[in-house]
Coordinates of C-alpha atoms in Angstrom, one line a residue:
Chain A
M1 CA 0.0 0.0 0.0
K2 CA 2.8 2.3 1.0
Y3 CA 4.6 1.6 -2.3
L4 CA 1.5 2.3 -4.3
A5 CA 1.1 5.7 -2.6
I6 CA 4.7 6.6 -3.4
L7 CA 4.2 5.5 -7.0
I8 CA 1.1 7.6 -7.4
L9 CA 2.7 10.6 -5.8
S10 CA 5.8 10.4 -8.0
F11 CA 3.5 10.0 -11.0
I12 CA 1.6 13.2 -10.1
I13 CA 4.9 15.2 -9.6
L14 CA 6.2 13.9 -12.9
A15 CA 3.0 14.8 -14.7
A16 CA 3.0 18.3 -13.2
F17 CA 6.5 18.9 -14.5
T18 CA 6.0 17.6 -18.0
S19 CA 2.5 18.7 -19.1
N20 CA 2.5 22.1 -17.4
S21 CA 6.2 22.9 -18.0
Q22 CA 5.9 26.2 -16.2
L23 CA 8.9 28.4 -16.6
Q24 CA 10.2 31.0 -14.2
L25 CA 10.8 34.7 -15.1
K26 CA 14.6 35.2 -15.4
R27 CA 16.0 37.3 -12.6
P28 CA 19.7 37.9 -12.8
K29 CA 21.6 37.8 -9.6
G30 CA 21.7 41.2 -7.7
W31 CA 18.8 42.6 -9.7
P32 CA 15.6 43.9 -8.0
A33 CA 12.4 41.9 -8.0
P34 CA 10.6 42.3 -11.4
V35 CA 7.6 44.6 -11.5
Y36 CA 5.7 42.1 -13.7
D37 CA 3.7 39.7 -11.7
S38 CA 3.8 36.5 -13.6
R39 CA 1.4 34.7 -11.3
H40 CA -1.4 36.2 -13.3
N41 CA 0.3 35.0 -16.5
P42 CA 2.4 31.9 -15.8
L43 CA 5.1 31.4 -18.4
S44 CA 5.2 28.4 -20.6
A45 CA 7.4 27.5 -23.6
N46 CA 4.4 27.3 -26.0
K47 CA 3.0 30.6 -24.9
I48 CA 6.4 32.2 -25.4
L49 CA 6.6 30.6 -28.9
L50 CA 3.2 32.0 -29.8
G51 CA 4.2 35.4 -28.7
R52 CA 7.4 35.1 -30.6
A53 CA 5.5 34.2 -33.8
L54 CA 3.2 37.2 -33.3
F55 CA 6.1 39.5 -32.7
H56 CA 7.6 38.7 -36.0
D57 CA 4.3 38.5 -38.0
P58 CA 3.1 41.4 -40.3
I59 CA -0.4 39.9 -39.9
L60 CA -0.8 42.5 -37.2
S61 CA -0.7 45.5 -39.6
A62 CA -3.5 46.8 -41.8
D63 CA -1.6 46.0 -45.1
S64 CA 0.3 43.1 -43.7
T65 CA 3.7 44.8 -44.2
I66 CA 4.7 45.8 -40.7
S67 CA 5.5 43.6 -37.8
C68 CA 6.7 44.5 -34.3
V69 CA 10.2 43.6 -35.6
S70 CA 10.0 46.3 -38.3
C71 CA 10.7 48.9 -35.6
H72 CA 12.2 46.6 -33.0
L73 CA 15.0 44.7 -34.7
Q74 CA 16.9 42.3 -32.5
Y75 CA 20.4 43.2 -33.7
S76 CA 19.9 46.8 -32.7
A77 CA 18.6 45.9 -29.2
F78 CA 15.0 45.7 -30.5
T79 CA 14.8 49.3 -31.8
H80 CA 14.7 50.9 -35.2
I81 CA 18.2 52.0 -36.1
D82 CA 19.0 54.9 -38.4
H83 CA 15.5 56.4 -38.2
Q84 CA 14.9 59.4 -35.9
L85 CA 11.2 58.7 -36.0
S86 CA 9.9 55.3 -36.6
H87 CA 7.7 54.6 -39.6
G88 CA 4.8 52.3 -40.1
I89 CA 2.5 51.2 -42.9
Y90 CA 2.4 53.1 -46.3
G91 CA 5.6 54.9 -45.2
R92 CA 3.8 56.9 -42.6
T93 CA 6.1 58.5 -40.1
G94 CA 5.4 58.4 -36.3
R95 CA 6.1 61.0 -33.7
R96 CA 8.8 59.2 -31.7
N97 CA 11.9 57.1 -31.9
S98 CA 11.0 53.5 -31.2
P99 CA 12.5 52.5 -27.8
A100 CA 14.9 49.7 -27.4
L101 CA 13.3 46.7 -25.8
M102 CA 14.9 44.7 -23.0
N103 CA 14.4 43.9 -19.3
L104 CA 10.7 44.9 -19.7
A105 CA 9.7 42.9 -16.6
W106 CA 11.2 45.7 -14.5
S107 CA 9.3 48.4 -16.2
K108 CA 6.1 49.6 -14.6
L109 CA 5.1 52.1 -17.2
L110 CA 5.9 51.8 -20.9
M111 CA 6.3 54.2 -23.8
W112 CA 8.2 57.5 -23.8
D113 CA 5.4 59.1 -22.0
G114 CA 4.3 56.2 -19.8
A115 CA 0.9 56.0 -21.6
V116 CA 0.8 52.2 -21.2
N117 CA 0.5 50.9 -17.7
H118 CA 1.2 47.2 -18.1
L119 CA 3.3 45.1 -20.5
D120 CA 0.3 43.0 -21.4
M121 CA -1.4 46.1 -22.8
Q122 CA 1.6 47.4 -24.8
P123 CA 0.9 45.8 -28.2
L124 CA -2.5 47.5 -28.3
A125 CA -0.9 50.9 -28.9
P126 CA 1.2 50.3 -32.0
I127 CA -1.4 48.0 -33.5
A128 CA -4.1 50.7 -33.3
N129 CA -1.9 53.7 -34.1
K130 CA -2.6 55.2 -37.6
D131 CA 1.0 55.8 -38.3
E132 CA 2.2 52.3 -37.2
M133 CA 0.0 49.3 -37.8
D134 CA -3.4 50.9 -38.1
M135 CA -5.5 47.9 -37.2
S136 CA -8.3 47.5 -34.7
I137 CA -7.6 44.8 -32.2
D138 CA -10.8 42.9 -33.1
S139 CA -9.7 42.8 -36.8
V140 CA -6.4 41.3 -35.6
M141 CA -8.4 38.6 -33.7
K142 CA -10.5 37.8 -36.8
R143 CA -7.4 37.4 -38.9
L144 CA -5.8 35.1 -36.4
Q145 CA -9.0 33.1 -36.1
R146 CA -8.9 32.4 -39.8
S147 CA -5.3 31.2 -39.7
P148 CA -4.6 27.5 -39.3
V149 CA -1.1 28.2 -38.0
Y150 CA -2.4 30.4 -35.2
K151 CA -5.2 28.0 -34.4
R152 CA -2.5 25.4 -33.8
L153 CA -0.3 27.7 -31.9
F154 CA -3.1 28.9 -29.6
Y155 CA -4.2 25.3 -29.1
N156 CA -0.7 24.3 -28.1
A157 CA -0.3 27.3 -25.8
W158 CA -3.7 27.5 -24.2
G159 CA -5.2 24.1 -24.4
D160 CA -7.9 24.9 -26.9
S161 CA -7.9 26.9 -30.2
S162 CA -10.1 29.8 -28.9
I163 CA -8.3 33.0 -29.9
T164 CA -9.1 35.9 -27.5
G165 CA -7.6 39.3 -26.8
E166 CA -6.5 38.2 -23.4
R167 CA -4.6 35.2 -24.7
F168 CA -3.1 37.2 -27.5
L169 CA -1.8 39.9 -25.2
K170 CA -0.6 37.5 -22.5
S171 CA 1.4 35.5 -25.0
M172 CA 3.0 38.6 -26.5
A173 CA 3.9 39.7 -23.0
Q174 CA 5.5 36.3 -22.3
F175 CA 7.8 36.6 -25.3
M176 CA 8.8 40.2 -24.4
L177 CA 9.5 39.1 -20.8
T178 CA 12.1 36.7 -22.1
M179 CA 14.1 39.6 -23.5
V180 CA 16.5 39.9 -20.6
S181 CA 19.9 41.4 -21.3
S182 CA 22.3 40.6 -18.5
N183 CA 25.4 39.3 -20.1
S184 CA 27.4 42.4 -21.1
K185 CA 31.1 42.8 -20.1
Y186 CA 29.8 45.0 -17.3
D187 CA 27.7 42.1 -15.9
K188 CA 30.6 39.7 -16.2
V189 CA 32.9 42.0 -14.3
M190 CA 30.3 42.6 -11.7
R191 CA 29.8 38.8 -11.4
K192 CA 33.6 38.5 -11.0
E193 CA 33.8 36.1 -13.8
Q194 CA 37.3 34.7 -14.3
G195 CA 39.6 36.5 -16.7
I196 CA 37.3 39.4 -17.3
A197 CA 38.2 42.9 -16.1
F198 CA 37.6 46.5 -17.1
S199 CA 40.4 48.2 -18.9
E200 CA 41.8 51.3 -17.1
Q201 CA 39.9 53.5 -19.4
E202 CA 36.7 51.7 -18.8
E203 CA 37.3 51.8 -15.1
R204 CA 37.7 55.6 -15.3
G205 CA 34.5 55.8 -17.4
L206 CA 32.6 53.8 -14.7
M207 CA 33.7 56.3 -12.1
L208 CA 32.5 59.2 -14.2
F209 CA 29.3 57.3 -14.9
R210 CA 28.6 56.8 -11.3
R211 CA 29.3 60.4 -10.5
Y212 CA 27.2 62.0 -13.3
C213 CA 24.8 59.5 -14.8
N214 CA 23.8 56.9 -12.2
E215 CA 21.2 59.0 -10.6
C216 CA 18.8 58.4 -13.5
H217 CA 20.5 55.6 -15.4
R218 CA 20.8 53.5 -12.3
E219 CA 22.6 50.2 -12.1
P220 CA 22.0 47.4 -12.7
L221 CA 19.1 48.2 -15.1
F222 CA 20.8 51.5 -16.2
T223 CA 17.4 53.2 -15.7
T224 CA 15.2 54.0 -12.8
N225 CA 12.3 53.5 -15.2
E226 CA 11.1 56.9 -14.1
F227 CA 10.4 60.0 -16.1
A228 CA 12.5 63.1 -16.3
N229 CA 13.2 66.3 -18.2
N230 CA 16.8 65.9 -19.4
G231 CA 17.0 69.5 -20.8
L232 CA 16.4 68.8 -24.4
P233 CA 14.9 71.9 -26.1
P234 CA 11.5 70.8 -27.6
D235 CA 11.6 70.1 -31.4
T236 CA 9.2 72.8 -32.8
T237 CA 8.2 70.5 -35.6
L238 CA 6.9 67.9 -33.1
N239 CA 5.9 70.0 -30.0
D240 CA 6.1 66.8 -28.0
Y241 CA 5.9 67.6 -24.3
G242 CA 5.9 64.0 -23.1
R243 CA 4.3 62.7 -19.9
V244 CA 2.2 65.8 -19.3
T245 CA -0.1 64.8 -22.0
I246 CA -1.0 61.7 -20.0
T247 CA -1.0 63.1 -16.4
H248 CA -2.1 66.6 -17.2
K249 CA 0.3 67.7 -14.5
A250 CA 2.4 70.8 -15.3
A251 CA 5.3 69.3 -13.3
D252 CA 5.5 66.5 -15.9
S253 CA 6.1 68.9 -18.9
L254 CA 8.9 67.6 -21.0
H255 CA 9.3 64.5 -18.9
F256 CA 10.1 61.4 -20.9
K257 CA 11.0 57.9 -19.9
I258 CA 14.6 57.4 -18.8
P259 CA 15.8 54.8 -21.3
T260 CA 18.1 52.0 -20.3
L261 CA 21.7 52.4 -21.4
R262 CA 22.2 48.7 -21.9
N263 CA 23.2 48.0 -25.5
V264 CA 23.3 51.7 -26.2
E265 CA 26.1 51.1 -28.7
Y266 CA 23.6 49.5 -31.0
S267 CA 20.4 51.4 -30.2
F268 CA 21.1 54.7 -32.0
P269 CA 19.7 57.2 -32.7
Y270 CA 19.1 58.5 -29.2
M271 CA 16.4 60.5 -27.4
H272 CA 12.6 60.3 -27.8
D273 CA 12.8 62.1 -31.1
G274 CA 16.0 60.4 -32.2
R275 CA 17.8 63.7 -32.6
F276 CA 21.3 62.4 -31.8
S277 CA 22.9 59.7 -33.9
R278 CA 26.2 59.3 -31.9
L279 CA 27.0 58.9 -28.2
Q280 CA 29.4 61.7 -28.4
Q281 CA 26.5 64.1 -29.2
V282 CA 24.5 62.8 -26.3
I283 CA 27.3 63.5 -23.9
D284 CA 27.9 66.9 -25.4
H285 CA 24.2 67.6 -24.8
Y286 CA 24.7 66.9 -21.1
T287 CA 27.8 69.0 -20.8
S288 CA 26.8 72.0 -22.9
G289 CA 23.2 71.7 -24.3
I290 CA 21.0 71.7 -21.3
M291 CA 17.9 73.9 -21.5
H292 CA 17.0 75.1 -18.0
S293 CA 13.4 75.1 -17.1
N294 CA 11.4 74.5 -13.9
T295 CA 10.7 70.9 -14.8
L296 CA 14.4 70.1 -15.5
S297 CA 15.7 67.1 -13.6
P298 CA 17.4 68.2 -10.3
A299 CA 20.2 65.9 -11.2
L300 CA 21.1 68.3 -14.1
N301 CA 20.9 71.6 -12.3
A302 CA 24.6 71.7 -11.6
P303 CA 26.6 71.8 -14.8
I304 CA 28.5 68.7 -15.8
A305 CA 32.1 69.5 -16.8
L306 CA 33.9 66.8 -18.7
S307 CA 37.2 67.1 -20.5
P308 CA 37.5 65.6 -24.0
E309 CA 39.5 62.7 -22.4
N310 CA 36.6 62.2 -19.8
K311 CA 34.1 61.9 -22.6
V312 CA 36.1 59.3 -24.4
D313 CA 36.5 57.3 -21.1
L314 CA 32.7 57.6 -20.5
V315 CA 31.9 56.2 -24.0
A316 CA 34.4 53.4 -23.4
F317 CA 32.5 52.4 -20.3
L318 CA 29.1 52.6 -22.1
L319 CA 30.4 50.2 -24.7
T320 CA 30.9 47.6 -21.9
L321 CA 27.0 47.5 -21.7
S322 CA 26.8 45.8 -25.0
D323 CA 25.4 42.2 -24.7
K324 CA 26.1 40.3 -27.9
A325 CA 24.7 37.1 -26.4
F326 CA 21.4 39.0 -26.2
L327 CA 21.6 40.7 -29.6
F328 CA 22.3 37.4 -31.3
D329 CA 20.2 35.0 -29.1
S330 CA 18.5 32.7 -31.6
T331 CA 15.5 32.2 -29.3
Y332 CA 14.3 35.7 -30.2
S333 CA 14.6 35.2 -34.0
F334 CA 11.9 34.6 -36.6
P335 CA 10.5 31.2 -35.7
H336 CA 10.2 30.0 -39.4
F337 CA 9.6 26.5 -38.2
V338 CA 6.1 27.3 -36.9
F339 CA 5.1 28.8 -40.3
T340 CA 6.3 25.9 -42.4
P341 CA 4.2 22.7 -42.3
Chain B
M1 CA -6.4 1.8 2.6
K2 CA -9.0 2.9 5.2
K3 CA -7.1 6.2 5.5
V4 CA -7.1 6.9 1.8
C5 CA -10.8 6.1 1.6
S6 CA -11.6 8.5 4.4
I7 CA -9.6 11.3 2.7
I8 CA -11.4 10.8 -0.6
F9 CA -14.7 10.7 1.3
T10 CA -13.9 14.0 3.1
L11 CA -12.9 15.6 -0.2
L12 CA -16.1 14.5 -2.0
A13 CA -18.2 15.6 1.0
S14 CA -16.7 19.1 1.0
C15 CA -17.2 19.4 -2.7
F16 CA -20.8 18.6 -2.3
S17 CA -21.3 21.0 0.6
L18 CA -19.9 23.8 -1.6
W19 CA -22.0 22.8 -4.5
A20 CA -25.2 22.5 -2.5
Q21 CA -24.9 25.9 -0.7
D22 CA -28.4 27.4 -0.8
T23 CA -28.5 30.2 -3.4
T24 CA -31.2 31.9 -5.3
D25 CA -30.8 33.2 -8.8
V26 CA -31.5 36.9 -8.8
G27 CA -31.8 38.5 -12.3
I28 CA -30.9 42.0 -13.2
Q29 CA -32.9 43.3 -16.1
L30 CA -31.8 46.5 -17.5
Q31 CA -34.2 48.5 -19.6
L32 CA -32.8 51.3 -21.7
W33 CA -35.0 54.4 -22.2
Y34 CA -34.9 57.7 -23.8
G35 CA -37.3 59.6 -21.6
K36 CA -40.5 57.6 -21.9
A37 CA -39.6 55.7 -25.1
S38 CA -37.5 52.6 -25.2
L39 CA -34.1 53.1 -26.6
Q40 CA -33.5 51.8 -30.1
S41 CA -30.8 52.3 -32.6
G42 CA -31.7 54.6 -35.5
K43 CA -34.9 55.9 -33.9
E44 CA -35.3 59.7 -33.6
Y45 CA -35.9 61.2 -30.2
P46 CA -36.5 64.8 -29.2
Y47 CA -33.5 66.8 -28.1
R48 CA -33.8 70.4 -27.2
D49 CA -35.5 72.0 -30.3
T50 CA -34.3 69.3 -32.6
T51 CA -33.9 65.5 -32.7
V52 CA -31.3 63.0 -31.9
Q53 CA -30.4 59.4 -32.8
I54 CA -28.4 57.2 -30.5
N55 CA -26.2 54.6 -32.3
V56 CA -24.0 53.4 -29.5
F57 CA -24.6 53.0 -25.8
R58 CA -22.3 50.7 -24.0
T59 CA -21.3 50.7 -20.4
Y60 CA -19.7 48.6 -17.7
I61 CA -21.5 47.7 -14.5
S62 CA -19.1 46.2 -12.0
A63 CA -18.7 45.3 -8.3
I64 CA -22.3 44.6 -7.7
R65 CA -23.2 44.4 -4.0
L66 CA -26.3 44.1 -1.9
S67 CA -26.6 46.0 1.3
N68 CA -29.0 46.0 4.2
K69 CA -29.5 49.0 6.5
G70 CA -26.3 50.6 5.2
K71 CA -24.1 47.4 5.6
V72 CA -22.9 45.4 2.6
V73 CA -24.2 41.9 3.0
W74 CA -23.1 40.3 -0.3
H75 CA -21.0 41.1 -3.3
E76 CA -20.9 39.3 -6.6
P77 CA -17.5 37.7 -7.2
D78 CA -15.7 38.7 -10.5
S79 CA -18.4 41.2 -11.1
Y80 CA -18.0 42.8 -14.5
H81 CA -20.8 43.2 -16.9
L82 CA -20.8 45.0 -20.3
I83 CA -24.2 46.4 -21.2
D84 CA -24.7 47.1 -24.9
M85 CA -27.8 48.6 -26.4
A86 CA -27.0 46.6 -29.6
D87 CA -27.2 43.3 -27.7
S88 CA -30.3 42.7 -25.7
S89 CA -28.9 39.6 -24.1
S90 CA -26.3 41.8 -22.4
C91 CA -29.1 43.7 -20.6
Y92 CA -30.1 40.6 -18.6
F93 CA -27.8 38.6 -16.3
T94 CA -28.3 36.5 -13.1
M95 CA -26.5 36.6 -9.9
H96 CA -26.3 33.7 -7.4
V97 CA -27.2 35.2 -4.1
P98 CA -27.3 33.2 -0.9
S99 CA -31.0 32.6 -0.1
D100 CA -30.8 33.9 3.4
V101 CA -29.4 37.3 2.5
M102 CA -31.7 40.2 3.2
Y103 CA -31.2 43.5 1.4
D104 CA -32.8 46.8 0.8
T105 CA -30.2 48.4 -1.6
I106 CA -28.3 47.3 -4.7
I107 CA -25.0 49.1 -5.3
W108 CA -22.8 48.9 -8.3
N109 CA -19.9 50.8 -9.9
L110 CA -20.5 52.4 -13.2
G111 CA -17.2 51.7 -14.9
I112 CA -14.1 49.8 -14.0
D113 CA -12.2 50.1 -10.8
S114 CA -8.6 51.3 -10.9
M115 CA -7.2 47.9 -9.8
A116 CA -8.6 46.2 -12.8
N117 CA -7.3 49.0 -14.9
V118 CA -3.7 48.3 -14.0
S119 CA -3.7 44.5 -13.8
G120 CA -2.9 43.6 -17.4
A121 CA -4.9 41.6 -19.8
M122 CA -8.1 40.0 -18.6
G123 CA -10.8 38.0 -20.3
G124 CA -14.6 37.9 -20.6
A125 CA -16.3 41.3 -20.3
L126 CA -12.9 42.8 -19.7
D127 CA -11.2 41.5 -22.8
P128 CA -9.6 44.5 -24.6
T129 CA -11.1 43.3 -27.9
R130 CA -14.6 44.2 -26.6
G131 CA -14.2 47.8 -27.9
M132 CA -14.1 49.3 -24.4
Y133 CA -10.3 49.7 -24.0
W134 CA -8.2 52.7 -25.1
S135 CA -5.2 51.8 -27.2
W136 CA -3.2 55.1 -27.1
Q137 CA -3.3 55.2 -23.3
S138 CA -4.0 52.3 -21.0
G139 CA -7.4 52.2 -19.4
Y140 CA -11.0 51.1 -19.9
I141 CA -13.7 53.2 -21.4
N142 CA -16.4 53.1 -18.8
L143 CA -19.2 54.4 -21.0
K144 CA -19.6 55.0 -24.7
L145 CA -22.4 57.2 -26.0
E146 CA -22.5 58.0 -29.7
G147 CA -25.1 59.3 -32.1
T148 CA -26.1 62.0 -34.5
S149 CA -28.1 65.2 -34.2
T150 CA -28.7 68.0 -36.7
M151 CA -27.8 70.3 -33.9
C152 CA -24.3 68.8 -33.8
P153 CA -21.8 70.9 -35.9
A154 CA -19.2 68.1 -36.0
R155 CA -18.5 66.0 -39.1
Q156 CA -21.6 64.2 -40.3
H157 CA -23.4 65.6 -37.2
E158 CA -21.8 62.9 -35.1
F159 CA -21.2 63.2 -31.4
Q160 CA -19.0 60.8 -29.4
F161 CA -18.6 60.6 -25.7
H162 CA -16.1 58.0 -24.4
L163 CA -15.9 58.3 -20.6
G164 CA -13.0 56.8 -18.8
G165 CA -9.9 57.5 -16.8
Y166 CA -8.8 55.8 -13.6
M167 CA -6.0 57.9 -12.3
P168 CA -6.7 60.6 -9.8
P169 CA -7.7 63.4 -10.1
F170 CA -9.6 62.1 -13.2
A171 CA -10.9 58.8 -11.9
S172 CA -14.3 58.6 -13.4
V173 CA -15.8 55.4 -12.0
Q174 CA -19.0 56.1 -10.1
E175 CA -21.0 54.4 -7.4
V176 CA -24.7 53.9 -8.0
H177 CA -27.1 53.2 -5.1
M178 CA -30.6 52.0 -5.6
S179 CA -33.3 51.0 -3.2
T180 CA -34.8 47.6 -3.9
R181 CA -36.4 44.5 -2.3
P182 CA -35.4 40.9 -2.5
G183 CA -37.0 39.3 -5.5
K184 CA -36.4 37.1 -8.5
V185 CA -35.6 40.0 -10.8
I186 CA -34.5 43.5 -10.1
N187 CA -35.7 45.7 -12.9
V188 CA -33.4 48.7 -13.5
S189 CA -34.2 51.5 -15.9
A190 CA -31.5 53.6 -17.5
D191 CA -32.7 56.9 -19.0
I192 CA -30.2 58.1 -21.6
A193 CA -32.1 61.3 -22.1
I194 CA -30.9 62.5 -18.6
L195 CA -27.3 62.1 -19.8
L196 CA -27.8 63.7 -23.2
N197 CA -29.9 66.6 -21.9
S198 CA -27.0 67.5 -19.6
I199 CA -24.8 68.2 -22.6
D200 CA -25.3 71.0 -25.2
I201 CA -24.0 69.1 -28.3
S202 CA -24.0 72.3 -30.3
V203 CA -21.1 73.3 -28.0
Q204 CA -19.5 70.0 -27.0
Q205 CA -19.5 67.1 -29.5
S206 CA -16.9 64.8 -28.1
I207 CA -15.0 63.6 -25.0
M208 CA -12.3 61.1 -25.8
I209 CA -9.8 61.5 -23.0
P210 CA -9.8 61.3 -19.2
G211 CA -10.2 64.7 -17.6
D212 CA -12.6 67.1 -15.9
D213 CA -15.2 66.8 -18.6
A214 CA -15.2 63.0 -18.4
V215 CA -15.5 63.1 -14.7
A216 CA -18.4 65.6 -14.7
L217 CA -20.4 63.6 -17.3
S218 CA -19.7 60.3 -15.5
C219 CA -21.3 61.8 -12.3
I220 CA -24.4 62.6 -14.4
A221 CA -24.3 59.1 -16.0
A222 CA -24.5 57.5 -12.5
G223 CA -27.9 59.2 -12.0
I224 CA -29.6 57.7 -15.1
F225 CA -30.3 54.4 -13.2
S226 CA -33.4 53.7 -11.1
V227 CA -35.1 50.6 -9.9
R228 CA -38.7 50.2 -11.2

């Protein structure tokens, strides 16, 4: 009788592990707890795969030409390189520079102005935006419901082939949650991995970084995920005042989301309107381009004085935040195998 | 063996006791009106000196509770209902209320609470594909009222009021209290004329964002309900 009970118990445990195959949100050592609560959306390999297929599929856009990847390319840290403002269907140009995507589980509010309050809800914005995908979410559902591929993927992920907005959004969120960048040289040095050390120049850059930049671009995420006015004079062709349009609070005028600096080497151009194409220009802005106003970040009130050598050292440090393992991780790439029978 | 049997028996017994808890089905029947006429799409109704047609009326009713002598005695679990004038089946739903509960008031929220607004993707009535979720900014639309009137100077004489917003100071969810008696069906009337007559559509034709206007109109919307 005792053996039977043990047998049944072990069978139950085994079944739980194989059929459910629940995955854990990756949390690199020393990082804060993620903001995303995966208890309401437990991760599984098939849901992540479904999200990955959707992320790469132009089926989401009105004329089936634009996918998420169009403006969020993996090799450039999931942003749109070389375009100040990202463009969508029919060559329409948007109002902002598409942000680089990574470590989204730690981000409470998304978009440059924090308009989106949860990672699950993020895809709704670019799908509906006239200048991006220009599709209503229920048209997207109807398209997916007609697709044998997605019927199969939803079945595998959710246990039946019913395609709903909730399942669609949760699957996309799961894929985006897997985009964790934590294997840069910086990370390896911090983990004290053998044979890896900063050069003297990088070390000097780190010291400068901690003195002048860390307040907003805080380690280890290299952002506080808060909003701030970094002293950019508004572009008069865009008149974009950022977060104030969401909160209607005057104190939020010209506040934009503080972007992470991880993979900054690859995520050019920089700023919400993509006005700077090189890191050197960004640093020059902080040393000599600040526009003072009453919503300016207090961290930028005192002038930042950097010598030309300092600037080079700072850039050298910023390059240690590049994570090639992340940029070339094949688990984020186009899953051609799900589209070929 | 005996032990295993007794465990199984206890489990089964507790399942039965949950299942057999004595509840009564209480129906909520919503009747939509424009003044004294029943609300129908495409029909003309008097509005100020002209006429008006209502094409869309959709709203969320949530967090339904019953109270007795000022004290909440029961609340419906997962209580989110989307009422749509285009779908008469959405205007009737049943609640499973414990039979011994006495109540003199029904209370609900007109709109979606802030917690549900920040909790990510949800299904059923709250599925973002139901046309009641903003895309450009996170948040549910608590109430949609759209129609046409010759008085309305906007394109094709259309007016559109999308009321929502969950963040203070523009939280627009409203509490609705109505006296009632225990019964099989609670008949609730909603008079859209009250809402529309509070707006001068020759001046204001649309509300599409959270703000003072949305909050003010939401307060009025809470007053369109009454138990018959």
